[in-house]
Coordinates of C-alpha atoms in Angstrom, one line a residue:
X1 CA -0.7 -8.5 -18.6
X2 CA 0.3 -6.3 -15.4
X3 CA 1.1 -7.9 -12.6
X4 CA -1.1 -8.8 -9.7
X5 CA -1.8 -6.0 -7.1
X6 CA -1.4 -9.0 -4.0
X7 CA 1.9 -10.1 -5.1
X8 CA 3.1 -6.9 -5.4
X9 CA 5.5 -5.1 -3.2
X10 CA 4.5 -1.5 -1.1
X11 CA 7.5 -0.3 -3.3
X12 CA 6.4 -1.3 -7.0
X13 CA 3.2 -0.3 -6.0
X14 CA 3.5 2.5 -5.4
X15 CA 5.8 3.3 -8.2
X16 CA 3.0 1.8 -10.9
X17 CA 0.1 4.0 -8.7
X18 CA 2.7 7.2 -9.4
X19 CA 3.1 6.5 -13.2
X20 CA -0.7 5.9 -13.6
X21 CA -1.5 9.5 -11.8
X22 CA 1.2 11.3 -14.2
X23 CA -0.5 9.3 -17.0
X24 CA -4.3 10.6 -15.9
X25 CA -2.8 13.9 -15.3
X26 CA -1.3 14.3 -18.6
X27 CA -5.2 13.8 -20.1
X28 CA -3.9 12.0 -23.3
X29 CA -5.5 8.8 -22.6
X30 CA -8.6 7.9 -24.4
X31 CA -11.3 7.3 -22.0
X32 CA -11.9 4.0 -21.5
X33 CA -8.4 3.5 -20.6
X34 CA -8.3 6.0 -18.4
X35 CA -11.0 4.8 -16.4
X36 CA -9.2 1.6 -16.5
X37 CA -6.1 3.1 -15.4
X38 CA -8.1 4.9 -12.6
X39 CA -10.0 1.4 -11.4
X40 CA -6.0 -0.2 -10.9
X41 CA -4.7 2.9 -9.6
X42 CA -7.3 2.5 -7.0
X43 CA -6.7 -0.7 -6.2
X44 CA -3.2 0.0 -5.9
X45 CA -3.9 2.7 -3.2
X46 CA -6.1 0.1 -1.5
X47 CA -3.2 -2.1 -1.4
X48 CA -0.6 0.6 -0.4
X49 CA -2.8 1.9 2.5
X50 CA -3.0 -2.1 3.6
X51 CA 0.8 -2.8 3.5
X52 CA 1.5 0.6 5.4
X53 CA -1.0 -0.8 7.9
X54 CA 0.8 -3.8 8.4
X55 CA 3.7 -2.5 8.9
X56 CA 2.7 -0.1 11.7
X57 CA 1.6 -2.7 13.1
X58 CA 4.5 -4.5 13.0
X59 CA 6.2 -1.3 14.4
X60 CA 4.0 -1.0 16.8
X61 CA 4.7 -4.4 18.3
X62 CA 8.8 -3.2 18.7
X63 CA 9.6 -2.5 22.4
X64 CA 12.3 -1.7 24.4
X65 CA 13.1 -4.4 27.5
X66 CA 13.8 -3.6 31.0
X67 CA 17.2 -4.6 30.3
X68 CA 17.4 -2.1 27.1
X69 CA 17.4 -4.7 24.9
X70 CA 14.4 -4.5 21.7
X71 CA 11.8 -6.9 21.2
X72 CA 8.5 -7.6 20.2
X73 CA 5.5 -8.4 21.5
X74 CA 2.2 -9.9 20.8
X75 CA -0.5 -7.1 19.8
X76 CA -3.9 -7.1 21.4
X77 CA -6.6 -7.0 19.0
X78 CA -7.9 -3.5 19.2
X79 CA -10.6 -3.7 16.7
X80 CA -8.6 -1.2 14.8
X81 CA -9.0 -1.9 10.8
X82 CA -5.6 0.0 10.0
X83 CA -7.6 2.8 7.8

């Protein structure tokens, strides 16, 4: 049983989403699996895009102090859904 998308890292994510697209590309795959391969590659993406949001987020919050030392900051809730 593959393992599930929300415990899965941006990193092995993205690395099963690449190895499903070779695998569609390739156009060996009987259809049912392929469209099953296409539903978790899609999920995949969905998870990618919300882990690359977080972290932008995250970056976003870095700032430089008066005294030139970094920090963070609290973020203001812009309404902004990340994609």
């Amino acid at each position: 049983m593959p393992e599930p998308i929300d415990a899965m890292s941006f990193e092995d994510a993205l690395s099963e989403l690449e190895r499903i697209v070779r695998g569609l590309e390739g156009g060996q795959m009987k259809l049912e699996d392929a469209i099953s391969a296409y539903e978790r590659g899609a999920a995949l993406r969905k998870h990618c895009d919300a882990k690359l949001g977080e972290a932008e987020m995250r970056v976003r919050a870095i700032v430089q102090n008066d005294d030139g030392s970094i920090g963070t900051e609290p973020l203001a809730d812009t309404g902004e859904t990340g994609r």
